[in-house]
Amino acid sequence: MIPCYDPYSVLVYSAQPQNVTDVYIKGKMMLENGKFTFSFSDMVSSFNEAASGFRREAEKLL
């Protein structure tokens, strides 16, 4: 990754997935030491709840 003239370009074009160990989204840890910190079934449930609310609001427009 050297020479580094544009650090953003180096990050985007030279980094590999294995370079990512921890990920935070809106202050919440989602990946720690390369392992997910959440349950996918909980994520699907949350998505379905949000989608049902969206559907209800969309039906009001029809």
Short mmCIF file of C-alpha atoms in Angstrom, two decimals:
data_model
loop_
_atom_site.label_atom_id
_atom_site.label_comp_id
_atom_site.label_asym_id
_atom_site.label_seq_id
_atom_site.Cartn_x
_atom_site.Cartn_y
_atom_site.Cartn_z
CA MET A 1 0.00 0.00 0.00
CA ILE A 2 3.01 2.28 -0.44
CA PRO A 3 3.60 4.86 -1.89
CA CYS A 4 0.43 6.47 -0.64
CA TYR A 5 -0.58 9.56 -2.59
CA ASP A 6 -4.30 9.25 -1.90
CA PRO A 7 -5.16 7.31 1.28
CA TYR A 8 -8.83 6.94 0.30
CA SER A 9 -7.88 5.38 -3.02
CA VAL A 10 -5.43 3.03 -1.30
CA LEU A 11 -8.11 1.94 1.15
CA VAL A 12 -10.72 1.30 -1.54
CA TYR A 13 -8.50 -0.42 -4.09
CA SER A 14 -5.90 -2.20 -1.95
CA ALA A 15 -7.71 -3.38 1.16
CA GLN A 16 -9.08 -6.93 1.33
CA PRO A 17 -12.09 -8.28 3.26
CA GLN A 18 -9.77 -9.97 5.76
CA ASN A 19 -8.43 -6.51 6.65
CA VAL A 20 -11.77 -5.74 8.34
CA THR A 21 -12.00 -7.08 11.88
CA ASP A 22 -14.49 -4.77 13.63
CA VAL A 23 -17.50 -2.90 12.25
CA TYR A 24 -19.71 -0.36 14.02
CA ILE A 25 -22.96 0.98 12.59
CA LYS A 26 -24.55 3.95 14.37
CA GLY A 27 -22.38 3.21 17.41
CA LYS A 28 -23.46 -0.44 17.61
CA MET A 29 -20.83 -3.16 17.15
CA MET A 30 -21.87 -5.47 14.32
CA LEU A 31 -18.62 -7.37 13.74
CA GLU A 32 -16.03 -8.13 16.41
CA ASN A 33 -12.79 -9.95 15.63
CA GLY A 34 -14.30 -11.02 12.31
CA LYS A 35 -17.43 -12.52 13.88
CA PHE A 36 -20.96 -11.14 13.76
CA THR A 37 -22.28 -9.91 17.11
CA PHE A 38 -25.97 -10.30 16.24
CA SER A 39 -28.41 -13.03 15.37
CA PHE A 40 -29.51 -13.15 11.76
CA SER A 41 -32.96 -14.39 12.82
CA ASP A 42 -33.32 -11.29 15.03
CA MET A 43 -32.29 -9.13 12.08
CA VAL A 44 -34.89 -10.79 9.83
CA SER A 45 -37.57 -10.24 12.50
CA SER A 46 -36.65 -6.57 12.79
CA PHE A 47 -36.72 -6.21 9.03
CA ASN A 48 -40.14 -7.85 8.79
CA GLU A 49 -41.51 -5.52 11.48
CA ALA A 50 -40.19 -2.48 9.64
CA ALA A 51 -41.49 -3.77 6.31
CA SER A 52 -44.98 -4.35 7.70
CA GLY A 53 -45.06 -0.75 8.94
CA PHE A 54 -43.97 0.43 5.52
CA ARG A 55 -46.69 -1.68 3.87
CA ARG A 56 -49.34 -0.20 6.16
CA GLU A 57 -48.27 3.33 5.26
CA ALA A 58 -48.12 2.49 1.54
CA GLU A 59 -51.65 1.03 1.65
CA LYS A 60 -52.92 4.36 2.97
CA LEU A 61 -51.71 6.00 -0.24
CA LEU A 62 -53.55 3.57 -2.52
#
